[in-house]
Tab-separated table of C-alpha atoms and ligand atoms in Angstrom:
chain	number	residue	atom	x	y	z
A	91	MET	CA	16.879	21.513	51.234
A	92	ARG	CA	15.828	22.578	55.039
A	93	VAL	CA	16.297	25.466	56.389
A	94	LEU	CA	16.349	26.978	59.402
A	95	ILE	CA	15.991	31.162	60.066
A	96	ILE	CA	16.949	32.259	63.229
A	97	GLY	CA	16.015	36.098	64.080
A	98	SER	CA	12.893	38.136	64.049
A	99	LEU	CA	11.155	37.547	60.371
A	100	GLY	CA	9.666	41.621	61.220
A	101	GLY	CA	11.725	42.893	58.598
A	102	GLN	CA	14.137	41.882	55.975
A	103	LEU	CA	15.268	38.708	57.201
A	104	GLY	CA	11.519	37.705	56.752
A	105	GLU	CA	11.961	38.886	52.723
A	106	ALA	CA	15.030	36.658	52.287
A	107	THR	CA	12.559	34.152	53.646
A	108	LYS	CA	10.089	34.373	51.460
A	109	ILE	CA	12.595	33.976	48.760
A	110	ALA	CA	14.860	30.428	50.603
A	111	MET	CA	10.889	29.384	50.037
A	112	ASN	CA	10.655	30.068	46.591
A	113	ASN	CA	13.368	28.493	45.482
A	114	GLY	CA	11.827	25.231	46.968
A	115	ALA	CA	13.204	25.818	50.621
A	116	LYS	CA	11.638	23.821	53.476
A	117	VAL	CA	11.688	27.027	56.183
A	118	ALA	CA	11.210	26.654	59.548
A	119	HIS	CA	11.968	29.381	62.220
A	120	VAL	CA	13.144	30.838	65.363
A	121	GLU	CA	13.644	33.695	67.716
A	122	ASN	CA	16.760	33.262	68.870
A	123	VAL	CA	20.070	30.732	69.647
A	124	ASP	CA	18.715	29.273	72.495
A	125	SER	CA	15.490	28.019	70.780
A	126	ALA	CA	17.251	26.976	67.671
A	127	LEU	CA	19.857	24.919	69.560
A	128	GLN	CA	16.333	23.407	71.475
A	129	ALA	CA	15.379	22.697	68.359
A	130	LEU	CA	18.096	21.202	67.100
A	131	ARG	CA	18.740	18.925	70.054
A	132	ALA	CA	15.528	17.853	69.365
A	133	GLY	CA	15.644	16.168	66.104
A	134	GLN	CA	14.743	19.330	63.882
A	135	GLY	CA	16.312	18.581	61.218
A	136	ALA	CA	18.745	21.175	59.010
A	137	ASP	CA	20.647	21.574	56.002
A	138	LEU	CA	21.318	25.028	56.688
A	139	LEU	CA	20.958	28.063	59.352
A	140	MET	CA	20.486	31.799	57.916
A	141	VAL	CA	21.340	33.887	61.349
A	142	ASP	CA	20.857	37.082	61.588
A	143	ILE	CA	23.387	39.055	62.560
A	144	GLY	CA	22.496	41.067	65.864
A	145	ASN	CA	22.475	37.056	66.758
A	146	ASP	CA	25.653	35.459	68.806
A	147	ILE	CA	26.766	33.674	65.854
A	148	SER	CA	30.004	32.898	67.546
A	149	SER	CA	28.624	30.998	70.799
A	150	LEU	CA	26.301	29.085	68.686
A	151	ALA	CA	28.604	28.296	66.320
A	152	LYS	CA	30.707	26.870	69.289
A	153	ALA	CA	27.112	25.222	70.540
A	154	LEU	CA	27.155	23.278	67.528
A	155	LYS	CA	30.786	22.114	66.924
A	156	THR	CA	30.836	21.302	71.068
A	157	GLU	CA	27.269	18.377	70.408
A	158	ARG	CA	28.407	17.305	66.931
A	159	ILE	CA	25.879	18.958	64.778
A	160	HIS	CA	26.682	19.628	61.275
A	161	VAL	CA	25.822	22.350	59.937
A	162	PRO	CA	26.546	25.174	57.716
A	163	ILE	CA	25.972	29.326	59.097
A	164	VAL	CA	24.916	31.706	57.065
A	165	ALA	CA	25.069	35.553	58.726
A	166	CYS	CA	22.832	37.729	57.390
A	167	GLY	CA	22.696	41.307	58.100
A	168	VAL	CA	21.127	45.150	57.224
A	169	SER	CA	24.225	46.877	57.708
A	170	ALA	CA	26.769	44.972	55.407
A	171	THR	CA	29.964	46.367	56.810
A	172	PRO	CA	32.965	44.435	55.122
A	173	ALA	CA	33.624	44.074	59.485
A	174	SER	CA	30.261	43.476	60.314
A	175	ALA	CA	31.077	40.963	57.168
A	176	ALA	CA	34.121	39.497	58.763
A	177	GLY	CA	33.059	39.325	61.801
A	178	ALA	CA	30.579	36.984	61.298
A	179	ILE	CA	32.583	34.214	59.027
A	180	ARG	CA	35.368	35.011	61.774
A	181	ALA	CA	32.793	34.042	64.425
A	182	GLY	CA	31.728	30.006	62.383
A	183	ALA	CA	29.686	32.247	59.154
A	184	LYS	CA	30.178	30.123	56.333
A	185	GLU	CA	28.555	33.040	54.260
A	186	TYR	CA	27.356	36.782	54.378
A	187	ILE	CA	24.556	37.918	52.649
A	188	PRO	CA	23.828	41.130	53.519
A	189	LEU	CA	20.030	42.387	53.201
A	190	PRO	CA	17.830	43.684	51.499
A	191	PRO	CA	18.255	40.074	50.118
A	192	ASP	CA	18.945	38.915	46.675
A	193	ALA	CA	17.188	37.232	45.249
A	194	GLU	CA	19.981	35.109	42.871
A	195	LEU	CA	22.649	36.068	45.662
A	196	ILE	CA	20.217	33.848	48.144
A	197	ALA	CA	19.469	31.071	45.329
A	198	ALA	CA	23.037	30.676	44.736
A	199	VAL	CA	23.771	29.882	48.980
A	200	LEU	CA	20.142	27.622	48.584
A	201	ALA	CA	22.534	26.004	45.489
A	202	ALA	CA	25.676	25.483	46.702
A	203	VAL	CA	24.801	23.838	50.252
A	204	ALA	CA	21.578	22.117	48.588
A	205	ASN	CA	22.930	18.793	46.970
A	206	ASP	CA	20.008	17.460	46.208
A	207	ASP	CA	19.616	18.642	42.451
A	208	ARG	CA	22.457	15.988	41.514
A	209	PRO	CA	21.173	13.185	39.240
A	210	MET	CA	22.374	9.822	38.348
A	211	ILE	CA	23.801	9.446	35.268
A	212	ALA	CA	23.614	5.718	34.118
A	213	ARG	CA	23.926	4.332	30.636
A	214	ASP	CA	25.768	1.158	30.311
A	215	PRO	CA	24.082	-1.557	30.851
A	216	ALA	CA	26.290	-2.826	33.841
A	217	ILE	CA	25.262	-0.006	35.107
A	218	ARG	CA	21.411	0.047	33.418
A	219	GLN	CA	20.804	-3.394	35.568
A	220	VAL	CA	21.686	-2.199	38.735
A	221	VAL	CA	19.256	0.583	38.453
A	222	SER	CA	15.992	-1.412	37.670
A	223	LEU	CA	16.487	-4.140	40.275
A	224	ALA	CA	16.820	-0.428	42.630
A	225	ASP	CA	13.505	0.637	40.825
A	226	GLN	CA	11.584	-2.844	41.878
A	227	VAL	CA	12.652	-2.592	45.787
A	228	ALA	CA	12.986	1.265	46.344
A	229	LYS	CA	8.905	0.977	47.199
A	230	SER	CA	9.593	-1.925	50.204
A	231	ASN	CA	10.436	-1.651	53.147
A	232	ALA	CA	13.538	-3.638	52.406
A	233	SER	CA	17.283	-3.306	54.185
A	234	ILE	CA	19.113	-2.747	51.172
A	235	LEU	CA	23.137	-3.128	51.623
A	236	ILE	CA	24.865	-1.229	48.567
A	237	THR	CA	28.980	-1.974	47.183
A	238	GLY	CA	31.205	-1.254	44.977
A	239	GLU	CA	34.745	0.851	45.599
A	240	SER	CA	35.363	3.990	46.842
A	241	GLY	CA	33.981	6.681	44.618
A	242	SER	CA	31.328	4.744	42.960
A	243	GLY	CA	28.288	6.093	43.724
A	244	LYS	CA	26.557	3.854	46.578
A	245	GLU	CA	26.680	7.806	47.858
A	246	VAL	CA	24.003	8.501	44.827
A	247	MET	CA	23.057	5.393	44.877
A	248	ALA	CA	21.346	5.830	48.190
A	249	ARG	CA	20.062	9.063	47.798
A	250	TYR	CA	18.192	7.198	44.027
A	251	VAL	CA	16.750	4.318	45.855
A	252	HIS	CA	15.409	7.067	48.743
A	253	ASP	CA	13.632	9.269	46.125
A	254	LYS	CA	12.013	6.182	43.980
A	255	SER	CA	10.645	5.391	47.526
A	256	LYS	CA	7.397	5.718	49.429
A	257	ARG	CA	8.729	8.026	51.749
A	258	ALA	CA	10.558	10.382	49.406
A	259	SER	CA	9.098	12.721	50.797
A	260	LYS	CA	10.381	12.636	54.502
A	261	ALA	CA	13.689	12.549	55.894
A	262	PHE	CA	17.183	11.079	54.157
A	263	ILE	CA	19.214	11.406	57.253
A	264	SER	CA	22.517	10.092	56.139
A	265	ILE	CA	25.684	9.215	58.406
A	266	ASN	CA	28.975	7.940	57.620
A	267	CYS	CA	30.145	5.553	60.455
A	268	ALA	CA	33.634	5.927	59.557
A	269	ALA	CA	34.315	9.273	60.069
A	270	ILE	CA	32.566	9.394	63.908
A	271	PRO	CA	34.735	8.240	66.734
A	272	ASP	CA	33.661	4.934	68.061
A	273	ASN	CA	32.602	6.660	71.781
A	274	LEU	CA	30.766	9.361	70.006
A	275	LEU	CA	28.694	6.877	67.650
A	276	GLU	CA	26.689	5.593	69.731
A	277	SER	CA	24.940	8.524	70.675
A	278	GLU	CA	25.288	10.442	66.863
A	279	LEU	CA	23.022	6.963	65.952
A	280	PHE	CA	20.596	6.584	69.485
A	281	GLY	CA	21.087	10.489	71.046
A	282	HIS	CA	21.610	10.159	74.551
A	283	GLU	CA	19.567	12.099	77.666
A	284	LYS	CA	21.254	15.333	79.584
A	285	GLY	CA	24.172	14.107	81.463
A	286	ALA	CA	24.607	10.882	80.495
A	287	PHE	CA	28.094	11.951	80.003
A	288	THR	CA	30.257	14.733	80.907
A	289	GLY	CA	29.101	16.835	77.852
A	290	ALA	CA	26.214	16.118	77.647
A	291	VAL	CA	24.531	19.181	78.137
A	292	ALA	CA	21.094	18.963	76.936
A	293	ARG	CA	18.958	15.985	75.547
A	294	ARG	CA	19.387	15.218	71.637
A	295	ILE	CA	18.083	13.093	69.315
A	296	GLY	CA	19.692	11.128	67.278
A	297	LYS	CA	19.872	9.745	63.798
A	298	PHE	CA	17.358	7.200	64.703
A	299	GLU	CA	14.951	9.302	66.102
A	300	GLU	CA	15.622	11.866	62.850
A	301	ALA	CA	15.059	9.677	60.209
A	302	ASP	CA	11.818	8.329	62.172
A	303	GLY	CA	8.986	7.906	58.681
A	304	GLY	CA	11.884	7.795	56.418
A	305	THR	CA	14.821	6.843	55.333
A	306	LEU	CA	18.690	6.617	56.905
A	307	LEU	CA	21.915	6.033	55.408
A	308	LEU	CA	24.204	4.511	57.291
A	309	ASP	CA	27.391	4.263	55.443
A	310	GLU	CA	30.250	2.909	55.367
A	311	ILE	CA	29.226	0.950	58.152
A	312	SER	CA	32.469	-1.776	58.034
A	313	GLU	CA	34.337	0.539	59.901
A	314	MET	CA	31.079	0.038	63.415
A	315	ASP	CA	32.922	-1.743	66.239
A	316	ALA	CA	31.452	-4.802	67.831
A	317	ARG	CA	29.944	-3.606	70.311
A	318	LEU	CA	27.687	-1.001	68.532
A	319	GLN	CA	27.166	-3.664	66.207
A	320	ALA	CA	24.951	-5.444	68.797
A	321	LYS	CA	23.236	-2.825	69.573
A	322	LEU	CA	22.296	-1.889	66.391
A	323	LEU	CA	21.067	-4.936	65.331
A	324	ARG	CA	18.865	-4.444	67.804
A	325	ALA	CA	17.215	-1.523	66.687
A	326	ILE	CA	17.126	-3.130	63.674
A	327	GLN	CA	15.051	-6.071	65.042
A	328	GLU	CA	12.474	-4.648	67.362
A	329	ARG	CA	12.476	-1.547	65.890
A	330	GLU	CA	13.757	0.166	68.569
A	331	ILE	CA	15.892	1.812	69.982
A	332	ASP	CA	17.656	3.251	73.645
A	333	ARG	CA	19.271	6.426	73.972
A	334	VAL	CA	22.686	6.425	76.085
A	335	GLY	CA	21.282	6.820	79.236
A	336	GLY	CA	17.717	6.570	78.272
A	337	ALA	CA	15.259	5.214	80.783
A	338	ARG	CA	13.001	3.287	77.944
A	339	PRO	CA	13.054	2.192	74.395
A	340	VAL	CA	12.249	4.032	71.525
A	341	LYS	CA	9.856	3.033	69.294
A	342	VAL	CA	11.556	4.412	64.988
A	343	ASP	CA	10.529	4.193	62.011
A	344	ILE	CA	12.754	3.750	59.457
A	345	ARG	CA	13.762	2.109	56.248
A	346	ILE	CA	17.716	0.673	57.045
A	347	LEU	CA	20.312	2.104	54.024
A	348	ALA	CA	24.234	0.899	53.864
A	349	THR	CA	26.728	1.361	52.096
A	350	SER	CA	30.122	-0.692	51.966
A	351	ASN	CA	33.178	-1.020	50.142
A	352	ARG	CA	35.416	-3.997	51.796
A	353	ASP	CA	33.483	-7.304	51.701
A	354	LEU	CA	31.141	-8.652	53.876
A	355	ILE	CA	31.263	-11.669	53.708
A	356	LYS	CA	35.468	-11.609	54.342
A	357	ALA	CA	34.548	-9.297	56.977
A	358	VAL	CA	31.840	-11.522	58.922
A	359	GLN	CA	34.580	-14.986	58.268
A	360	ASP	CA	37.834	-12.848	60.031
A	361	GLY	CA	35.405	-12.232	62.654
A	362	SER	CA	35.402	-8.429	63.011
A	363	PHE	CA	31.204	-7.740	61.346
A	364	ARG	CA	28.960	-9.961	62.688
A	365	GLU	CA	26.917	-12.297	60.600
A	366	ASP	CA	23.266	-11.803	62.472
A	367	LEU	CA	24.110	-8.676	61.468
A	368	LEU	CA	25.189	-8.777	57.747
A	369	PHE	CA	21.732	-11.014	57.241
A	370	ARG	CA	19.419	-8.067	58.242
A	371	LEU	CA	20.372	-5.614	56.020
A	372	ASN	CA	21.675	-7.327	53.447
A	373	VAL	CA	18.124	-8.120	52.010
A	374	VAL	CA	18.617	-6.992	49.034
A	375	ASN	CA	22.201	-6.549	47.565
A	376	LEU	CA	23.664	-3.439	45.491
A	377	LYS	CA	26.724	-4.042	44.253
A	378	LEU	CA	27.938	-1.296	41.835
A	379	PRO	CA	30.573	-1.774	38.642
A	380	PRO	CA	33.700	0.158	39.278
A	381	LEU	CA	34.080	2.574	36.558
A	382	ARG	CA	36.442	0.975	34.165
A	383	ASP	CA	33.632	-2.124	34.173
A	384	ARG	CA	31.015	0.740	32.765
A	385	PRO	CA	32.984	2.265	30.297
A	386	GLY	CA	29.247	3.210	28.577
A	387	ASP	CA	29.521	6.064	31.260
A	388	ILE	CA	32.685	7.359	30.708
A	389	ALA	CA	31.679	9.918	28.489
A	390	ALA	CA	28.179	11.434	29.952
A	391	LEU	CA	29.755	11.373	33.098
A	392	ALA	CA	32.526	13.104	31.956
A	393	ASP	CA	30.016	16.052	30.069
A	394	TYR	CA	28.204	16.333	32.584
A	395	PHE	CA	30.666	17.271	34.810
A	396	ALA	CA	32.296	19.508	32.711
A	397	ALA	CA	28.834	21.618	32.387
A	398	ARG	CA	28.437	21.642	35.447
A	399	TYR	CA	31.818	22.887	37.022
A	400	ALA	CA	31.620	25.321	34.187
A	401	ALA	CA	28.053	26.930	35.750
A	402	ALA	CA	29.519	26.580	39.347
A	403	ASN	CA	33.206	28.242	38.126
A	404	GLY	CA	31.750	30.716	35.615
A	405	VAL	CA	33.582	29.972	32.791
A	406	ALA	CA	32.748	28.800	28.962
A	407	ASN	CA	31.160	25.535	28.728
A	408	ARG	CA	33.981	23.880	26.065
A	409	PRO	CA	32.667	20.599	24.565
A	410	ILE	CA	35.248	17.997	25.007
A	411	SER	CA	37.674	17.098	22.348
A	412	ASP	CA	37.428	13.827	20.586
A	413	THR	CA	41.106	13.233	21.266
A	414	ALA	CA	40.601	14.439	25.338
A	415	ARG	CA	37.335	11.595	25.619
A	416	HIS	CA	40.363	8.953	24.061
A	417	VAL	CA	42.467	9.145	27.136
A	418	LEU	CA	39.004	9.323	29.397
A	419	LEU	CA	37.315	6.788	28.415
A	420	ASN	CA	40.676	4.387	27.936
A	421	ARG	CA	41.789	5.051	31.617
A	422	GLN	CA	41.705	2.352	34.304
A	423	TRP	CA	39.756	5.510	36.697
A	424	PRO	CA	41.144	2.870	39.882
A	425	GLY	CA	39.187	6.440	42.020
A	426	ASN	CA	36.160	5.947	40.263
A	427	VAL	CA	33.142	8.370	39.081
A	428	ARG	CA	35.147	10.113	41.933
A	429	GLU	CA	38.187	10.710	40.306
A	430	LEU	CA	36.862	11.279	36.866
A	431	GLU	CA	34.281	14.325	38.318
A	432	ASN	CA	37.705	15.162	40.025
A	433	ALA	CA	39.793	15.127	36.599
A	434	MET	CA	36.889	16.712	34.359
A	435	HIS	CA	36.635	19.974	37.562
A	436	ARG	CA	40.934	20.010	36.943
A	437	ALA	CA	40.362	19.919	33.207
A	438	VAL	CA	37.557	22.408	33.197
A	439	LEU	CA	40.318	25.433	35.224
A	440	LEU	CA	42.593	24.747	33.134
A	441	ALA	CA	41.173	24.633	29.144
A	442	GLU	CA	42.511	26.984	27.074
A	443	GLY	CA	40.733	27.442	24.162
A	444	ASP	CA	37.762	26.757	22.636
A	445	GLU	CA	37.371	22.158	23.765
A	446	ILE	CA	38.968	20.776	26.643
A	447	GLY	CA	41.768	19.053	24.856
A	448	PRO	CA	44.046	16.281	25.993
A	449	ASP	CA	46.987	18.983	28.113
A	450	ALA	CA	43.132	19.939	30.798
A	451	LEU	CA	43.259	16.964	31.681
A	452	ARG	CA	45.646	16.290	34.689
A	453	ALA	CA	46.311	14.353	38.164
A	454	PRO	CA	46.728	16.277	41.050
A	455	ASP	CA	50.221	16.037	40.975
A	456	GLY	CA	50.002	18.327	36.969
A	457	SER	CA	51.239	15.448	35.095
A	458	LYS	CA	48.872	14.532	32.529
A	459	LEU	CA	46.396	11.372	32.545
A	460	GLY	CA	47.628	10.514	28.648
A	461	ASP	CA	51.074	10.617	29.208
A	462	ALA	CA	52.872	6.735	29.003
A	463	ALA	CA	50.252	3.523	30.287
A	464	PRO	CA	47.790	5.257	32.311
A	465	ARG	CA	48.357	4.369	35.683
A	466	GLY	CA	45.990	4.355	38.648
A	467	VAL	CA	46.812	5.769	41.705
A	468	VAL	CA	47.726	3.116	43.887
A	469	GLU	CA	50.622	2.606	41.221
A	470	SER	CA	51.258	6.412	41.526
A	471	ALA	CA	51.382	5.831	45.407
A	472	THR	CA	53.545	3.098	45.515
A	473	GLU	CA	56.089	4.376	43.414
A	474	ALA	CA	55.670	7.760	45.337
A	475	ALA	CA	56.198	5.396	49.047
A	476	GLN	CA	58.572	3.705	46.900
A	477	VAL	CA	60.656	6.892	45.379
A	478	SER	CA	60.222	7.699	49.210
A	479	ALA	CA	61.760	5.298	51.185
A	480	GLN	CA	65.112	5.526	48.935
A	481	SER	CA	65.584	8.794	49.509
A	482	ALA	CA	64.601	8.410	53.273
A	483	VAL	CA	67.201	5.963	54.108
A	484	GLY	CA	67.890	7.661	57.951
A	485	SER	CA	65.176	9.392	58.551
A	486	THR	CA	62.852	7.203	60.719
A	487	VAL	CA	60.144	5.439	60.160
A	488	ALA	CA	57.627	7.823	60.844
A	489	GLN	CA	58.618	9.986	59.051
A	490	VAL	CA	58.747	7.940	56.104
A	491	GLU	CA	55.167	6.750	56.855
A	492	GLN	CA	54.145	10.678	57.544
A	493	ASP	CA	55.271	11.268	54.127
A	494	LEU	CA	53.006	8.885	52.565
A	495	ILE	CA	50.253	9.412	54.247
A	496	LEU	CA	50.401	13.073	53.334
A	497	ASP	CA	51.265	13.015	49.875
A	498	THR	CA	48.149	10.633	49.335
A	499	LEU	CA	46.098	12.650	51.137
A	500	ASN	CA	46.336	15.254	49.007
A	501	HIS	CA	46.941	13.237	45.833
A	502	CYS	CA	43.495	12.398	46.897
A	503	LEU	CA	42.136	16.041	47.523
A	504	GLY	CA	41.566	15.817	51.131
A	505	ASN	CA	39.237	13.023	50.773
A	506	ARG	CA	39.726	11.359	54.077
A	507	THR	CA	38.430	7.790	53.222
A	508	HIS	CA	39.644	7.451	49.409
A	509	ALA	CA	43.009	7.873	51.210
A	510	ALA	CA	42.475	5.416	53.354
A	511	ASN	CA	41.187	3.170	51.009
A	512	ILE	CA	45.044	3.590	49.510
A	513	LEU	CA	47.226	3.419	51.962
A	514	GLY	CA	45.563	0.331	53.464
A	515	ILE	CA	44.931	1.809	56.582
A	516	SER	CA	41.085	2.023	57.972
A	517	ILE	CA	39.863	5.730	57.841
A	518	ARG	CA	39.900	6.135	61.542
A	519	THR	CA	43.559	4.765	61.906
A	520	LEU	CA	44.524	7.419	59.696
A	521	ARG	CA	42.890	9.706	61.629
A	522	ASN	CA	44.719	9.492	64.149
A	523	LYS	CA	48.384	9.343	62.691
A	524	LEU	CA	46.647	12.958	61.345
A	525	LYS	CA	45.179	14.359	64.383
A	526	LEU	CA	48.670	13.149	65.438
A	527	TYR	CA	51.025	15.310	62.612
A	528	ALA	CA	48.255	18.208	63.858
A	529	ASP	CA	49.557	18.337	67.167
A	530	HIS	CA	52.582	18.507	66.296
A	531	GLY	CA	51.841	21.041	63.840
A	532	VAL	CA	52.395	20.086	60.483
A	533	SER	CA	49.992	21.679	58.152
A	534	VAL	CA	47.058	18.555	56.668
A	535	PRO	CA	45.331	18.837	54.231
A	536	VAL	CA	41.725	20.056	54.923
A	537	PRO	CA	39.127	17.201	54.570
A	538	GLY	CA	37.708	16.876	51.612
A	539	ASN	CA	35.273	15.459	48.892
A	540	GLY	CA	37.664	15.856	46.476
A	541	GLY	CA	34.907	17.568	44.565
A	542	HIS	CA	35.760	21.280	45.375
A	543	ALA	CA	40.623	21.209	44.737
A	544	ASP	CA	41.986	24.475	45.643
A	545	ILE	CA	43.780	24.795	42.635
A	546	GLY	CA	46.279	26.283	42.480
A	547	ALA	CA	47.902	23.415	44.487
A	548	LEU	CA	48.370	22.449	40.807
A	549	ALA	CA	50.053	24.964	39.061
B	601	LIG	N1	25.990	7.064	38.262
B	601	LIG	C1	26.415	8.892	38.774
B	601	LIG	N2	26.251	10.207	38.268
B	601	LIG	C2	26.814	11.291	39.091
B	601	LIG	N3	27.797	11.306	39.523
B	601	LIG	C3	27.554	10.522	39.811
B	601	LIG	C4	27.972	9.111	40.024
B	601	LIG	N4	27.742	8.168	40.682
B	601	LIG	C5	28.625	8.785	41.528
B	601	LIG	N5	28.885	10.344	41.092
B	601	LIG	C6	30.042	11.259	42.089
B	601	LIG	O1	30.827	10.868	42.195
B	601	LIG	C7	31.473	11.318	43.726
B	601	LIG	C8	31.254	9.940	44.166
B	601	LIG	O2	30.463	9.162	44.711
B	601	LIG	P1	29.381	8.628	46.110
B	601	LIG	O3	28.445	8.924	46.041
B	601	LIG	O4	29.994	9.740	47.023
B	601	LIG	O5	30.836	7.384	45.856
B	601	LIG	P2	30.491	5.951	47.101
B	601	LIG	O6	30.251	6.402	48.147
B	601	LIG	O7	31.004	4.314	46.002
B	601	LIG	O8	32.110	6.043	47.190
B	601	LIG	C9	30.320	12.253	43.809
B	601	LIG	O9	30.703	13.178	43.515
B	601	LIG	C10	28.863	12.320	43.398
B	601	LIG	O10	28.198	12.880	43.289
B	602	LIG	MG1	30.983	7.128	50.138
């Protein structure tokens, strides 16, 4: 966890810094917002900004947004009035920490932001085999392609490979190629020089340079357009990149990992993915089996998620009852580990009594997981489509489509990638449609990784 502190370290902020370091954070410091922006553009990575409330948080938040630097802001202030806290949040801070700092509060905020402490659970022989292949190749610099259905743990595996590699102490940078519009992805990957295009207010270091010495994860690589695929190929072959608007290439030393939930061989056949790029990336292929093909993991994962979400929500860690275990084991889990994780999150919040019983195991729409034959999200989404189509006589195709898209997205707790997979459309198409709906004043579920459902919606 890399924390960038913004403000004068003389007073209480210095204390907060010490506490963050004691919690294992790598801390860097700048005096003001301008220096912070300079550092971030120059490739100083940060997972969290801790900003003294004396700074102009609102202009910091705006600059981060226009320059697409994704890092949460936590505001800190000595005179903690509710008004100052609210002001900081309104200006764009995620959290407010009153000073003098409370060690436990800082530890909790860091833990909530950090994802580093997530273990990979792998008990079933089917995944043990993949893990041992990962162990064998982690130490090399070989590019690795990680494939598997959505929610099967591709990002978890990428992190695992990095942690086992010789680059473990260096940066692990990941970029979701599907989540960034085509015209911005190039500068996101390779950076840009000041003035390279409208809005390029300053030189910006891209992910390739940020990952220098470490590992770069190109997540959902199949979504990259052909022009950029060519540039990526060159970057991987030559180990050098061209910043957008840059005069000369820049050398980089990185290890590349990539993930895809689409069959890239098929994508090569239908011409949407370059064969030479696939060969470059696919030096080793780690294939994650879907959860239904590794039943030996289900109980261990369920226990782990139950404990994790009980702790996160401050409720008792109840054991999972035998009947509930049976329900979990007999389900197909089309959304894989992510779906199981969300189910356990809900179960922790819904459970009554001493155990997590079958009643607490619910689909996002509130229906019981154990009812009738286990059904997948695909089936229920298809059915929802049929139902809405039947009752939709007289409405436009566009309206029916909008309903289906929003229902599916709700079903996936706002997770765009997952919803796009179920709908069989590209994430980009989904994003464009959502933007259109939002522009027309339709309320669209907020993006989520599915891990933080608004449980109020269940009731
Ligand atoms: N083996 C595992 N052990 C623990 N958690 C896992 C495991 N695999 C997946 N998860 C959890 O499931 C969710 C989805 O995993 P992710 O790696 O994002 O899947 P993918 O990238 O394949 O869609 C994440 O919250 C992740 O932490
Ligand atoms: Mg993923």
